[in-house]
C-alpha positions as a Python dict, from the first residue, in 0.01 Angstrom:
ca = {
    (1, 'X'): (0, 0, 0),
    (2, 'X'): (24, 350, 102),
    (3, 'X'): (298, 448, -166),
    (4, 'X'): (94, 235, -461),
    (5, 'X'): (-235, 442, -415),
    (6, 'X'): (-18, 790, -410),
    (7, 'X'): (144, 722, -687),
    (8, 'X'): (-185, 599, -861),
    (9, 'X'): (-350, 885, -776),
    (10, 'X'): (-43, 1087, -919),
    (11, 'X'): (-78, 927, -1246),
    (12, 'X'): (-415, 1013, -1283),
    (13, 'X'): (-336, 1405, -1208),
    (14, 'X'): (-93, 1371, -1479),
    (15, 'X'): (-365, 1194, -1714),
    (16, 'X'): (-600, 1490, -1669),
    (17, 'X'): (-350, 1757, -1738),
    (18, 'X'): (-257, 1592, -2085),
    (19, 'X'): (-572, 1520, -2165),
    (20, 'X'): (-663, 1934, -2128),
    (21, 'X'): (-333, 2042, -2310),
    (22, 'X'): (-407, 1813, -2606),
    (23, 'X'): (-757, 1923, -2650),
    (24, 'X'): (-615, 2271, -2599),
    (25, 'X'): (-385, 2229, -2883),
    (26, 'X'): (-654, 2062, -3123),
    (27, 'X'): (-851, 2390, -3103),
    (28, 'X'): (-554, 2616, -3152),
    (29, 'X'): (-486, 2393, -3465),
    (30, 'X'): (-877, 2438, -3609),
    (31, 'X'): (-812, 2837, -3547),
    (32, 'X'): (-540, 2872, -3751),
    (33, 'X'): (-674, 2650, -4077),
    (34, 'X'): (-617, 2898, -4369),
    (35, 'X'): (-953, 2888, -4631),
    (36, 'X'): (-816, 2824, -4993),
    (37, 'X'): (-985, 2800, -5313),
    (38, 'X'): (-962, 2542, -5618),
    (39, 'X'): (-860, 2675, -5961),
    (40, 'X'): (-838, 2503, -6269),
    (41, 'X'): (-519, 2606, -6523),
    (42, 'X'): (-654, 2754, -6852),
    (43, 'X'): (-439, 2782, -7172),
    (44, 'X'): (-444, 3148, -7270),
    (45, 'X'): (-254, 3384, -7564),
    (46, 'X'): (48, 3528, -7367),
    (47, 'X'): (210, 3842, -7485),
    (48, 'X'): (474, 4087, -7438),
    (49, 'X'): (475, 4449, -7563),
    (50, 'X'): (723, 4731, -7636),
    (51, 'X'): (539, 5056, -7463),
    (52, 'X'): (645, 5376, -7673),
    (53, 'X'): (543, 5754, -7675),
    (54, 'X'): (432, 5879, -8032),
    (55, 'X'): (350, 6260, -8079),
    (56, 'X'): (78, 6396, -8269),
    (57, 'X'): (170, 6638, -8572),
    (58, 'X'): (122, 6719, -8929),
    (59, 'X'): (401, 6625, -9164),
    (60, 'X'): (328, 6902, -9440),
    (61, 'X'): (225, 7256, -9362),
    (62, 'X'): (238, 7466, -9663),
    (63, 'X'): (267, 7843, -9710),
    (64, 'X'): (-7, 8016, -9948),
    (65, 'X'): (161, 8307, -10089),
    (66, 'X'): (28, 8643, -10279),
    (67, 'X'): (20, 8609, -10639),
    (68, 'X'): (-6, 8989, -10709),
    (69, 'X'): (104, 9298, -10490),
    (70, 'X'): (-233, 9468, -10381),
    (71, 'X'): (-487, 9489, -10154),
    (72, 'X'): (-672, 9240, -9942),
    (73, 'X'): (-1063, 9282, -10040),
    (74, 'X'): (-1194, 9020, -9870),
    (75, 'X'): (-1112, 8770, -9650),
    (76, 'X'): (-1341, 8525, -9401),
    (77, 'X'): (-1099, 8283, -9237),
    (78, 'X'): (-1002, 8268, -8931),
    (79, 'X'): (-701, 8038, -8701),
    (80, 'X'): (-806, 7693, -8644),
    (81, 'X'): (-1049, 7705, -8891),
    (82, 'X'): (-1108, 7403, -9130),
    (83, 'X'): (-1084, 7472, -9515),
    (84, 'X'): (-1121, 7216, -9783),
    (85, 'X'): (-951, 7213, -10107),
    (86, 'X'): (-1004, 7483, -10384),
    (87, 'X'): (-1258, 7710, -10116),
    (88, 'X'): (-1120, 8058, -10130),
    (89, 'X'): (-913, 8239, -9869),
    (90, 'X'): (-847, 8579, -10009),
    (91, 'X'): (-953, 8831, -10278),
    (92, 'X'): (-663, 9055, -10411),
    (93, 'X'): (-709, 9357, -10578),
    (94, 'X'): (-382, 9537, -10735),
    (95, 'X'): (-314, 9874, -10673),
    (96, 'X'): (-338, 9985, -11029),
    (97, 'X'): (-709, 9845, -11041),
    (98, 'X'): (-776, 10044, -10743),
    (99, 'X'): (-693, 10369, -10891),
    (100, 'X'): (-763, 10279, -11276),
    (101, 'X'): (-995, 10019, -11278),
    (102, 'X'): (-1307, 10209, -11330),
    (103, 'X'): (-1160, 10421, -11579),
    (104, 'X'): (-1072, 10226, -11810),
    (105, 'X'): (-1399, 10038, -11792),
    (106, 'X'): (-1526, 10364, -11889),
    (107, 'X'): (-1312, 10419, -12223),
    (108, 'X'): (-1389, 10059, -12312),
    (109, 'X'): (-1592, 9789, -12148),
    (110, 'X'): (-1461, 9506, -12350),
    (111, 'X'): (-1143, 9504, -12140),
    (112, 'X'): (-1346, 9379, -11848),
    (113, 'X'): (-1049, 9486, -11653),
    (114, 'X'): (-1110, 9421, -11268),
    (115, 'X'): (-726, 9330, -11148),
    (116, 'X'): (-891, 9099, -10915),
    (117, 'X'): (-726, 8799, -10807),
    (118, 'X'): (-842, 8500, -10624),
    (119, 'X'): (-645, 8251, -10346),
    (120, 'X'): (-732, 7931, -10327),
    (121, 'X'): (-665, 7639, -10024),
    (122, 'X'): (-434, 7419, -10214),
    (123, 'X'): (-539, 7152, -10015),
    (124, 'X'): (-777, 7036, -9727),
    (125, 'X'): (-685, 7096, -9345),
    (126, 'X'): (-704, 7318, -9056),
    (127, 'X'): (-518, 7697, -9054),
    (128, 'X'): (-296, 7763, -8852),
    (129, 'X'): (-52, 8125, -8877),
    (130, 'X'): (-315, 8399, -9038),
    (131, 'X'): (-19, 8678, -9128),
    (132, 'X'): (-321, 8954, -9295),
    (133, 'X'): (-700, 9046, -9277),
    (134, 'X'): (-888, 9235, -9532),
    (135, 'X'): (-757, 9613, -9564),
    (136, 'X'): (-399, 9479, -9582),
    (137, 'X'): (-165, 9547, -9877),
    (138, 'X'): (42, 9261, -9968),
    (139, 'X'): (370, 9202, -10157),
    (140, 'X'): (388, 8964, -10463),
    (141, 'X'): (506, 8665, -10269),
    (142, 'X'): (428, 8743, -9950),
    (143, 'X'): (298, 8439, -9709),
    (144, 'X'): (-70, 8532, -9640),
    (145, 'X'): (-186, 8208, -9395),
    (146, 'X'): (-44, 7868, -9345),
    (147, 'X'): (-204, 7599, -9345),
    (148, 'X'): (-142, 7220, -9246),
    (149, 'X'): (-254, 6896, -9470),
    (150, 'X'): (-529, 6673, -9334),
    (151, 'X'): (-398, 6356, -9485),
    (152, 'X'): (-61, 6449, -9310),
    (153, 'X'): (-126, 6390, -8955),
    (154, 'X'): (-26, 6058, -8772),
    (155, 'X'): (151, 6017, -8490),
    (156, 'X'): (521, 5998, -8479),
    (157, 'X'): (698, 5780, -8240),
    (158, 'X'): (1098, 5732, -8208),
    (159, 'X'): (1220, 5335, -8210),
    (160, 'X'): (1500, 5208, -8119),
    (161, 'X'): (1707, 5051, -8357),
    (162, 'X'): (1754, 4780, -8175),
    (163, 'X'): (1412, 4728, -8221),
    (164, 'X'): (1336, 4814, -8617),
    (165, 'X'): (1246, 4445, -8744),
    (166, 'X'): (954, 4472, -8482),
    (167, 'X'): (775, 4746, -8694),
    (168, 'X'): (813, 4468, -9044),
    (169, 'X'): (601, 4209, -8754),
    (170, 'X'): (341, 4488, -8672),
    (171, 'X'): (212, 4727, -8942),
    (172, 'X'): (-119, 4744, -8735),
    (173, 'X'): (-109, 4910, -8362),
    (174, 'X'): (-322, 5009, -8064),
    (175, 'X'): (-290, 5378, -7989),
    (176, 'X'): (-389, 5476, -7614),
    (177, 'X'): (-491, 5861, -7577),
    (178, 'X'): (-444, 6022, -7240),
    (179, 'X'): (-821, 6024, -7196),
    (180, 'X'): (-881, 5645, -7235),
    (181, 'X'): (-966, 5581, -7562),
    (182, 'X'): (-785, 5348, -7790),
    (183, 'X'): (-767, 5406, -8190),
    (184, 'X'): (-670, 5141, -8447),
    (185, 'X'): (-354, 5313, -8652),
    (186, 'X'): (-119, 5173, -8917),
    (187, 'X'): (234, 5222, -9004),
    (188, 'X'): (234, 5442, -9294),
    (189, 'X'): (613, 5595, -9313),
    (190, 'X'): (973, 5517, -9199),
    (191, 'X'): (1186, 5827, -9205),
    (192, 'X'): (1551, 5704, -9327),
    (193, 'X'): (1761, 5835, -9083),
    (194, 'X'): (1861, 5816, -8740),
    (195, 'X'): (1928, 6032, -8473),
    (196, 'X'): (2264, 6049, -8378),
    (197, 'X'): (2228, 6069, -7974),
    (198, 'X'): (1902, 5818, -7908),
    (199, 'X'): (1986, 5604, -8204),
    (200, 'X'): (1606, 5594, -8250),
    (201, 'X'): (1408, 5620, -8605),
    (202, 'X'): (1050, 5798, -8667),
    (203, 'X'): (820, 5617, -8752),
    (204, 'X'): (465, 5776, -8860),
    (205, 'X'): (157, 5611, -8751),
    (206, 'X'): (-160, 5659, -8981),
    (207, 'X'): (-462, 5689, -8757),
    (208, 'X'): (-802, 5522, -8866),
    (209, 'X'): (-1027, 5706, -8739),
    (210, 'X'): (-1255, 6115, -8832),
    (211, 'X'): (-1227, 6241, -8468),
    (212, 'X'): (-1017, 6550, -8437),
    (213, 'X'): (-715, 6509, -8231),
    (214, 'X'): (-484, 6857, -8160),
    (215, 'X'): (-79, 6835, -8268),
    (216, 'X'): (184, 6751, -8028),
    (217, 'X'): (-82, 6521, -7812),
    (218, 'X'): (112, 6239, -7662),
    (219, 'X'): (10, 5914, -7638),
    (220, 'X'): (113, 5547, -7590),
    (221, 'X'): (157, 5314, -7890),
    (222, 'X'): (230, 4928, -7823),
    (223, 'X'): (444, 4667, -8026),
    (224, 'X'): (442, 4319, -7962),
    (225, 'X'): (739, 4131, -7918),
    (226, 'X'): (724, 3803, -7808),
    (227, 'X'): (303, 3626, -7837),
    (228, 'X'): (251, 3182, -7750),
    (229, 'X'): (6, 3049, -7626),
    (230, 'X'): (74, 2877, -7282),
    (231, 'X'): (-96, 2707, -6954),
    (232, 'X'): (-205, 3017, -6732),
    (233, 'X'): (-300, 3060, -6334),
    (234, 'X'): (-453, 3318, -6197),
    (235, 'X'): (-154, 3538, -5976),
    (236, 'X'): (-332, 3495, -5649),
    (237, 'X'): (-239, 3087, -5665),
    (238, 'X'): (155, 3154, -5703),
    (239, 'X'): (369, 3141, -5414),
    (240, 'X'): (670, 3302, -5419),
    (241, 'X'): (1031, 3307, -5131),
    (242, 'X'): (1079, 3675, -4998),
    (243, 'X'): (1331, 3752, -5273),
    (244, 'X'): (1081, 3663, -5527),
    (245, 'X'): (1374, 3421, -5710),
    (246, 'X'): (1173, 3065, -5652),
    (247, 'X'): (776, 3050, -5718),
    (248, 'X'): (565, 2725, -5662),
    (249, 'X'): (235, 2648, -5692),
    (250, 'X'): (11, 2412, -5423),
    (251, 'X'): (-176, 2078, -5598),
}
């Protein structure tokens, strides 16, 4: 009788204990319960692009020359100043006029003779080398200012080859200035040949927009490659092993 109520009373110890080490464990369990969210999958336009760097420049810069040799009478331009087509950039007078001008006007004033010469901007854009300033004697010939065309900037980016029937696909692109804004621009030239090293080809990209932008600015133009439309989750609900080879997703 002894032995039967120690060993009852044994069984009972042992009772109590697993009783507190299962409750223990059933609160450990409701600690550790991650919170998750429910997301719905959403069919969405995927795409992939083809990042390049394009340079700003102007493709024709033309050289207004002297027409006469003589002096520089006048002259209000200045570098980086904007000059539109047919405004005038010098007044020549020849050295003959300077020293027989008046005289002969004198003997006769149906010659009219002033041996004054205007230069015209052949077209409209900014200048940008100013070689003389009013004093100056020039040469027949001699370059007096450059000046580079307006309607001649783009940007010019280099393709790969590899990559040339991507620019038939996309005549219109996205072009991302270094100071966050993004202009609409167009594919206006194809230069024929290649460079020999890269194997890339220039390609000049009209840009639709007024704003002034400097040369040589680089910024980032993007081609499409690959666009289909497909089921899409947002990244957070994508599992993925350690080596990031195997991704699932939890339903």
């Amino acid at each position: 009788m002894k032995i039967f109520v120690n060993l009852l009373v044994f069984v009972m110890i042992l009772s109590a204990c697993g009783e507190k080490k299962t409750d223990q464990n059933i609160g450990e369990e409701i600690k550790t319960i991650t919170p998750v969210s429910v997301t719905n999958p959403q069919k969405v336009d995927l795409k992939e692009d083809l990042i390049l760097n394009a340079t700003s420049t102007y493709l024709l810069k033309i050289s207004v020359k002297a027409p006469i040799n003589g002096y520089i009478q006048n002259s209000s331009i200045k570098i980086g100043q904007f000059v539109s087509k047919g405004a005038s950039l010098f007044t020549l007078k020849t050295k003959e006029a300077e020293s027989l001008g008046n005289t002969i006007n004198k003997l006769d004033n149906s010659f009219n003779f002033t041996g004054i010469s205007s230069v015209k901007s052949p077209v409209s854009g900014f200048i940008t080398i100013l070689n003389h300033q009013t004093g100056d004697y020039v040469q027949d010939g001699e370059i007096l200012v450059e000046i580079v065309d307006k309607n001649s900037f783009g940007f010019l980016m280099n393709v790969p080859y590899e990559n040339h029937q991507l620019i038939a696909k996309n005549k219109n692109l996205k072009i991302s200035l270094p100071d966050g804004r993004i202009l609409d621009g167009v594919v206006s030239q194809i230069m024929p040949g290649l460079d020999s090293i890269s194997q890339t080809q220039k390609v000049l990209v009209k840009v639709n927009s007024s704003i002034n932008i400097p040369e040589n600015l680089i910024a980032n133009i993007s081609i499409t490659k690959k666009q289909s439309s497909n089921i899409s989750l947002p990244k957070e609900s994508v599992l993925a092993d350690e080596s990031q080879n195997e991704f699932w997703i939890m339903k």
